[in-house]
PDB file of C-alpha atoms in Angstrom:
ATOM      1  CA  MET A   9     -17.850  -8.124  27.848  1.00 44.00           C
ATOM      2  CA  THR A  10     -15.034  -8.566  25.381  1.00 44.00           C
ATOM      3  CA  THR A  11     -13.624  -5.553  23.549  1.00 46.00           C
ATOM      4  CA  LEU A  12     -11.786  -5.787  20.283  1.00 42.00           C
ATOM      5  CA  ALA A  13      -8.460  -4.011  20.031  1.00 46.00           C
ATOM      6  CA  LEU A  14      -6.255  -3.465  17.177  1.00 42.00           C
ATOM      7  CA  PRO A  15      -3.046  -5.645  17.366  1.00 43.00           C
ATOM      8  CA  ALA A  16       0.175  -3.527  18.420  1.00 46.00           C
ATOM      9  CA  ALA A  17       2.462  -2.740  15.605  1.00 46.00           C
ATOM     10  CA  PRO A  18       5.453  -5.017  15.571  1.00 44.00           C
ATOM     11  CA  ALA A  19       8.737  -3.886  16.742  1.00 44.00           C
ATOM     12  CA  VAL A  20      10.227  -3.238  13.468  1.00 45.00           C
ATOM     13  CA  THR A  21      14.162  -3.662  13.541  1.00 46.00           C
ATOM     14  CA  ARG A  22      15.211  -1.819  10.509  1.00 61.00           C
ATOM     15  CA  VAL A  23      15.331   1.907  10.858  1.00 55.00           C
ATOM     16  CA  GLY A  24      13.469   3.523   8.065  1.00 60.00           C
ATOM     17  CA  ASP A  25      11.254   0.650   7.546  1.00 78.00           C
ATOM     18  CA  VAL A  26       7.498   1.665   7.471  1.00 84.00           C
ATOM     19  CA  ASP A  27       4.356  -0.418   8.749  1.00 90.00           C
ATOM     20  CA  ASN A  28       2.018   0.382   5.968  1.00 91.00           C
ATOM     21  CA  ARG A  29      -0.885  -1.690   7.121  1.00 93.00           C
ATOM     22  CA  ALA A  30      -3.031   1.350   8.567  1.00 92.00           C
ATOM     23  CA  ALA A  31      -2.377   3.252   5.364  1.00 92.00           C
ATOM     24  CA  TYR A  32      -3.197   0.460   3.227  1.00 94.00           C
ATOM     25  CA  ALA A  33      -6.597  -0.047   5.040  1.00 94.00           C
ATOM     26  CA  GLY A  34      -7.342   3.638   4.806  1.00 92.00           C
ATOM     27  CA  PHE A  35      -6.618   3.971   0.954  1.00 93.00           C
ATOM     28  CA  GLY A  36      -8.101   0.562   0.337  1.00 94.00           C
ATOM     29  CA  SER A  37     -11.434   1.681   1.823  1.00 94.00           C
ATOM     30  CA  ALA A  38     -11.161   4.866  -0.343  1.00 93.00           C
ATOM     31  CA  TYR A  39     -10.996   2.761  -3.382  1.00 95.00           C
ATOM     32  CA  VAL A  40     -13.713   0.114  -2.452  1.00 95.00           C
ATOM     33  CA  LEU A  41     -16.122   2.589  -0.808  1.00 95.00           C
ATOM     34  CA  GLY A  42     -15.484   5.773  -2.772  1.00 93.00           C
ATOM     35  CA  HIS A  43     -14.888   4.432  -6.216  1.00 93.00           C
ATOM     36  CA  GLY A  44     -17.217   1.745  -5.587  1.00 93.00           C
ATOM     37  CA  ALA A  45     -20.087   4.069  -4.777  1.00 93.00           C
ATOM     38  CA  THR A  46     -19.241   6.105  -7.809  1.00 92.00           C
ATOM     39  CA  ALA A  47     -19.568   2.958 -10.012  1.00 93.00           C
ATOM     40  CA  VAL A  48     -22.891   1.883  -8.738  1.00 93.00           C
ATOM     41  CA  SER A  49     -24.582   5.337  -9.062  1.00 90.00           C
ATOM     42  CA  ARG A  50     -23.218   6.282 -12.410  1.00 83.00           C
ATOM     43  CA  GLY A  51     -23.995   5.461 -15.990  1.00 75.00           C
ATOM     44  CA  ASP A  52     -27.063   5.204 -18.062  1.00 77.00           C
ATOM     45  CA  ASP A  53     -28.536   2.573 -15.725  1.00 80.00           C
ATOM     46  CA  PRO A  54     -27.176   2.977 -12.220  1.00 78.00           C
ATOM     47  CA  LEU A  55     -27.542   0.197  -9.782  1.00 81.00           C
ATOM     48  CA  PHE A  56     -28.315   2.710  -6.821  1.00 81.00           C
ATOM     49  CA  ALA A  57     -29.680   6.280  -6.845  1.00 83.00           C
ATOM     50  CA  LEU A  58     -27.179   7.708  -4.173  1.00 86.00           C
ATOM     51  CA  PRO A  59     -26.918  11.355  -3.214  1.00 88.00           C
ATOM     52  CA  GLY A  60     -24.179  13.195  -5.173  1.00 85.00           C
ATOM     53  CA  TRP A  61     -22.081  14.070  -2.401  1.00 89.00           C
ATOM     54  CA  LEU A  62     -21.890  10.566  -0.819  1.00 90.00           C
ATOM     55  CA  PRO A  63     -19.133   8.967  -3.233  1.00 86.00           C
ATOM     56  CA  PRO A  64     -16.829  11.844  -2.988  1.00 88.00           C
ATOM     57  CA  ALA A  65     -17.266  12.091   0.782  1.00 91.00           C
ATOM     58  CA  LEU A  66     -16.465   8.372   1.208  1.00 91.00           C
ATOM     59  CA  LEU A  67     -13.348   8.645  -1.160  1.00 88.00           C
ATOM     60  CA  VAL A  68     -12.017  11.924   0.630  1.00 90.00           C
ATOM     61  CA  ALA A  69     -12.642  10.113   4.065  1.00 92.00           C
ATOM     62  CA  GLY A  70     -10.638   6.995   3.090  1.00 88.00           C
ATOM     63  CA  LEU A  71      -7.892   9.128   1.463  1.00 86.00           C
ATOM     64  CA  ALA A  72      -7.568  11.362   4.539  1.00 89.00           C
ATOM     65  CA  ALA A  73      -7.376   8.298   6.846  1.00 89.00           C
ATOM     66  CA  GLY A  74      -4.681   6.648   4.606  1.00 86.00           C
ATOM     67  CA  THR A  75      -2.780   9.960   4.468  1.00 87.00           C
ATOM     68  CA  VAL A  76      -2.717  10.465   8.272  1.00 89.00           C
ATOM     69  CA  PHE A  77      -1.616   6.757   8.651  1.00 87.00           C
ATOM     70  CA  SER A  78       0.874   6.994   6.064  1.00 87.00           C
ATOM     71  CA  THR A  79       2.446  10.060   7.631  1.00 85.00           C
ATOM     72  CA  LEU A  80       2.397   8.676  10.984  1.00 86.00           C
ATOM     73  CA  GLY A  81       3.981   5.644   9.871  1.00 84.00           C
ATOM     74  CA  ALA A  82       6.746   7.405   7.929  1.00 81.00           C
ATOM     75  CA  THR A  83       7.413   9.610  10.797  1.00 83.00           C
ATOM     76  CA  ARG A  84       7.627   6.726  13.143  1.00 83.00           C
ATOM     77  CA  ALA A  85      10.102   4.877  10.770  1.00 77.00           C
ATOM     78  CA  GLN A  86      12.525   8.019  10.821  1.00 79.00           C
ATOM     79  CA  ARG A  87      12.970   7.899  14.497  1.00 80.00           C
ATOM     80  CA  GLY A  88      16.876   7.095  15.089  1.00 78.00           C
ATOM     81  CA  ALA A  89      17.529   7.449  11.349  1.00 78.00           C
ATOM     82  CA  ASP A  90      20.866   8.613  10.120  1.00 85.00           C
ATOM     83  CA  LYS A  91      20.919  11.804   8.081  1.00 88.00           C
ATOM     84  CA  ARG A  92      21.032   9.975   4.769  1.00 88.00           C
ATOM     85  CA  THR A  93      18.013   7.818   5.597  1.00 85.00           C
ATOM     86  CA  ALA A  94      16.204  10.854   7.098  1.00 85.00           C
ATOM     87  CA  LEU A  95      16.987  12.712   3.951  1.00 89.00           C
ATOM     88  CA  ILE A  96      15.623   9.852   1.647  1.00 88.00           C
ATOM     89  CA  GLY A  97      12.410  10.035   3.864  1.00 85.00           C
ATOM     90  CA  GLN A  98      12.101  13.715   3.507  1.00 87.00           C
ATOM     91  CA  LEU A  99      12.713  13.803  -0.336  1.00 91.00           C
ATOM     92  CA  LEU A 100      10.030  10.917  -0.648  1.00 89.00           C
ATOM     93  CA  GLY A 101       7.517  12.850   1.227  1.00 87.00           C
ATOM     94  CA  LEU A 102       8.234  15.952  -0.846  1.00 91.00           C
ATOM     95  CA  SER A 103       7.816  13.855  -4.006  1.00 92.00           C
ATOM     96  CA  TRP A 104       4.061  13.586  -3.222  1.00 91.00           C
ATOM     97  CA  ILE A 105       3.592  17.239  -3.207  1.00 92.00           C
ATOM     98  CA  THR A 106       5.520  17.459  -6.478  1.00 94.00           C
ATOM     99  CA  GLY A 107       3.481  14.551  -8.069  1.00 93.00           C
ATOM    100  CA  PHE A 108       0.210  15.971  -7.095  1.00 93.00           C
ATOM    101  CA  ALA A 109       0.963  19.583  -8.159  1.00 94.00           C
ATOM    102  CA  ALA A 110       2.156  18.357 -11.578  1.00 96.00           C
ATOM    103  CA  LEU A 111      -0.993  16.272 -12.000  1.00 94.00           C
ATOM    104  CA  PHE A 112      -3.111  19.167 -10.994  1.00 95.00           C
ATOM    105  CA  LEU A 113      -1.484  21.425 -13.637  1.00 97.00           C
ATOM    106  CA  ALA A 114      -1.565  18.625 -16.297  1.00 96.00           C
ATOM    107  CA  ILE A 115      -5.389  18.053 -15.724  1.00 95.00           C
ATOM    108  CA  THR A 116      -6.152  21.835 -15.482  1.00 96.00           C
ATOM    109  CA  GLY A 117      -4.242  22.405 -18.857  1.00 96.00           C
ATOM    110  CA  LEU A 118      -5.968  19.432 -20.758  1.00 96.00           C
ATOM    111  CA  THR A 119      -9.330  20.506 -19.602  1.00 95.00           C
ATOM    112  CA  THR A 120      -8.753  23.918 -20.696  1.00 95.00           C
ATOM    113  CA  ILE A 121      -7.275  22.978 -23.966  1.00 95.00           C
ATOM    114  CA  SER A 122      -9.788  20.542 -24.795  1.00 94.00           C
ATOM    115  CA  GLY A 123     -12.755  22.513 -23.425  1.00 91.00           C
ATOM    116  CA  ALA A 124     -14.101  19.061 -22.241  1.00 92.00           C
ATOM    117  CA  ALA A 125     -15.534  20.182 -18.814  1.00 89.00           C
ATOM    118  CA  ASP A 126     -16.146  16.284 -17.825  1.00 89.00           C
ATOM    119  CA  LEU A 127     -12.484  15.498 -18.571  1.00 92.00           C
ATOM    120  CA  PRO A 128     -11.364  15.913 -14.689  1.00 92.00           C
ATOM    121  CA  THR A 129     -13.943  13.435 -13.713  1.00 91.00           C
ATOM    122  CA  VAL A 130     -12.090  10.709 -15.651  1.00 93.00           C
ATOM    123  CA  LEU A 131      -8.281  12.108 -15.140  1.00 94.00           C
ATOM    124  CA  TRP A 132      -8.465  12.761 -11.537  1.00 93.00           C
ATOM    125  CA  PRO A 133      -9.103   9.099 -10.364  1.00 93.00           C
ATOM    126  CA  THR A 134      -6.877   7.635 -12.926  1.00 95.00           C
ATOM    127  CA  GLY A 135      -4.100  10.164 -12.806  1.00 94.00           C
ATOM    128  CA  SER A 136      -4.144   9.952  -8.998  1.00 93.00           C
ATOM    129  CA  GLY A 137      -3.700   6.098  -9.320  1.00 94.00           C
ATOM    130  CA  LEU A 138      -0.859   6.630 -11.712  1.00 96.00           C
ATOM    131  CA  VAL A 139       0.968   9.141  -9.577  1.00 94.00           C
ATOM    132  CA  VAL A 140       0.671   7.007  -6.248  1.00 94.00           C
ATOM    133  CA  GLY A 141       1.518   4.023  -8.300  1.00 95.00           C
ATOM    134  CA  LEU A 142       4.737   5.646  -9.250  1.00 96.00           C
ATOM    135  CA  LEU A 143       5.557   7.004  -5.865  1.00 94.00           C
ATOM    136  CA  TYR A 144       5.056   3.701  -4.267  1.00 94.00           C
ATOM    137  CA  ILE A 145       7.527   2.192  -6.636  1.00 96.00           C
ATOM    138  CA  ALA A 146      10.066   4.639  -5.687  1.00 94.00           C
ATOM    139  CA  GLU A 147       9.370   4.222  -2.152  1.00 92.00           C
ATOM    140  CA  GLY A 148       9.579   0.408  -2.513  1.00 93.00           C
ATOM    141  CA  VAL A 149      13.051   0.856  -4.064  1.00 94.00           C
ATOM    142  CA  ALA A 150      14.273   3.240  -1.678  1.00 90.00           C
ATOM    143  CA  ARG A 151      12.920   1.206   1.523  1.00 89.00           C
ATOM    144  CA  ARG A 152      13.632  -2.245  -0.241  1.00 91.00           C
ATOM    145  CA  ASN A 153       9.936  -3.064   0.303  1.00 93.00           C
ATOM    146  CA  LEU A 154       8.669  -5.539  -2.373  1.00 95.00           C
ATOM    147  CA  VAL A 155       5.190  -5.198  -1.347  1.00 96.00           C
ATOM    148  CA  HIS A 156       5.051  -1.537  -1.561  1.00 95.00           C
ATOM    149  CA  TYR A 157       6.856  -1.841  -5.099  1.00 97.00           C
ATOM    150  CA  ALA A 158       4.293  -4.473  -6.397  1.00 97.00           C
ATOM    151  CA  LEU A 159       1.414  -2.575  -5.196  1.00 97.00           C
ATOM    152  CA  GLY A 160       2.612   0.721  -6.826  1.00 97.00           C
ATOM    153  CA  SER A 161       3.342  -1.111 -10.151  1.00 98.00           C
ATOM    154  CA  TRP A 162      -0.171  -2.694 -10.011  1.00 98.00           C
ATOM    155  CA  LEU A 163      -1.923   0.664  -9.253  1.00 97.00           C
ATOM    156  CA  ALA A 164       0.021   2.444 -11.997  1.00 97.00           C
ATOM    157  CA  LEU A 165      -1.059  -0.435 -14.706  1.00 97.00           C
ATOM    158  CA  ILE A 166      -4.605  -0.556 -13.698  1.00 97.00           C
ATOM    159  CA  SER A 167      -5.256   3.258 -13.496  1.00 96.00           C
ATOM    160  CA  THR A 168      -4.023   3.729 -17.103  1.00 96.00           C
ATOM    161  CA  ILE A 169      -5.813   0.891 -18.276  1.00 96.00           C
ATOM    162  CA  ALA A 170      -9.052   2.003 -16.629  1.00 96.00           C
ATOM    163  CA  LEU A 171      -9.025   5.045 -19.015  1.00 94.00           C
ATOM    164  CA  VAL A 172     -10.249   3.028 -21.797  1.00 94.00           C
ATOM    165  CA  ALA A 173     -13.329   1.878 -19.871  1.00 92.00           C
ATOM    166  CA  GLY A 174     -14.844   5.290 -19.733  1.00 87.00           C
ATOM    167  CA  THR A 175     -17.406   5.969 -16.879  1.00 87.00           C
ATOM    168  CA  PRO A 176     -18.503   4.076 -14.937  1.00 91.00           C
ATOM    169  CA  GLY A 177     -16.465   1.338 -15.956  1.00 93.00           C
ATOM    170  CA  LEU A 178     -13.014   2.881 -14.738  1.00 95.00           C
ATOM    171  CA  PHE A 179     -14.688   3.277 -11.185  1.00 95.00           C
ATOM    172  CA  TRP A 180     -15.402  -0.507 -11.288  1.00 96.00           C
ATOM    173  CA  ILE A 181     -11.861  -1.364 -12.152  1.00 97.00           C
ATOM    174  CA  LEU A 182     -10.587   1.060  -9.624  1.00 96.00           C
ATOM    175  CA  ALA A 183     -12.640  -0.229  -6.925  1.00 96.00           C
ATOM    176  CA  ILE A 184     -12.213  -3.984  -7.593  1.00 97.00           C
ATOM    177  CA  ALA A 185      -8.536  -4.074  -9.031  1.00 97.00           C
ATOM    178  CA  GLY A 186      -7.412  -1.271  -6.843  1.00 96.00           C
ATOM    179  CA  GLY A 187      -9.213  -2.284  -3.670  1.00 96.00           C
ATOM    180  CA  GLY A 188      -8.465  -5.790  -4.010  1.00 96.00           C
ATOM    181  CA  ALA A 189      -4.743  -4.933  -4.431  1.00 97.00           C
ATOM    182  CA  TYR A 190      -4.706  -2.880  -1.255  1.00 96.00           C
ATOM    183  CA  ALA A 191      -6.494  -5.836   0.618  1.00 96.00           C
ATOM    184  CA  LEU A 192      -3.858  -8.179  -0.665  1.00 97.00           C
ATOM    185  CA  ALA A 193      -1.075  -5.758   0.084  1.00 96.00           C
ATOM    186  CA  LEU A 194      -2.487  -5.549   3.664  1.00 94.00           C
ATOM    187  CA  VAL A 195      -2.111  -9.292   4.169  1.00 95.00           C
ATOM    188  CA  LEU A 196       1.368  -9.428   2.564  1.00 95.00           C
ATOM    189  CA  GLU A 197       2.563  -6.384   4.785  1.00 93.00           C
ATOM    190  CA  ARG A 198       1.520  -8.358   7.882  1.00 92.00           C
ATOM    191  CA  ARG A 199       3.814 -11.331   6.744  1.00 92.00           C
ATOM    192  CA  ARG A 200       6.592  -8.923   5.695  1.00 91.00           C
ATOM    193  CA  LEU A 201       6.672  -7.300   9.014  1.00 88.00           C
ATOM    194  CA  ALA A 202       6.465 -10.670  10.819  1.00 87.00           C
ATOM    195  CA  HIS A 203       9.672 -11.721   9.008  1.00 83.00           C
ATOM    196  CA  ILE A 204      11.891  -8.601  10.024  1.00 77.00           C
ATOM    197  CA  ARG A 205      10.928  -8.490  13.860  1.00 61.00           C
TER     198      ARG A 205
END
């Protein structure tokens, strides 16, 4: 009987370089399954009647996996780093907390001022994509990773463009354009890592 095993991570030669493949797979699945499940179950004539808890559960599971893999990858990359490189990694990590705290405050404030109780349904997925995209851009610059930079640019743009689509359109855009971008980034990341062995 043959068993399938995940390929071993390549020996990255540059200290501070992160292998993002597992994180891309986790976040990509959150986009495809989480936003995709929301897209097919919302609107005037939904394609499927899914339990209300399922789309958020799929989204959270993918985001949790992506976050764990991202944290492990960043931690692994910091081994043997000098103080300057380690500080860059720590500041990038703290930027995620700052970015999402600011997003929470913005969405809470806008919802309170507008009185539109359904506003968070639109702003959380699109705002999260914008924040993640901008953070990926910063990480791409700091780590000289063009794949990460390009993915961040794409996520920031499609997340803000998706706002004009309303619901469920924005979820279709995030699932297809966002999930597809993560799939492409996964392939490109494999090639990038092969070139720095």
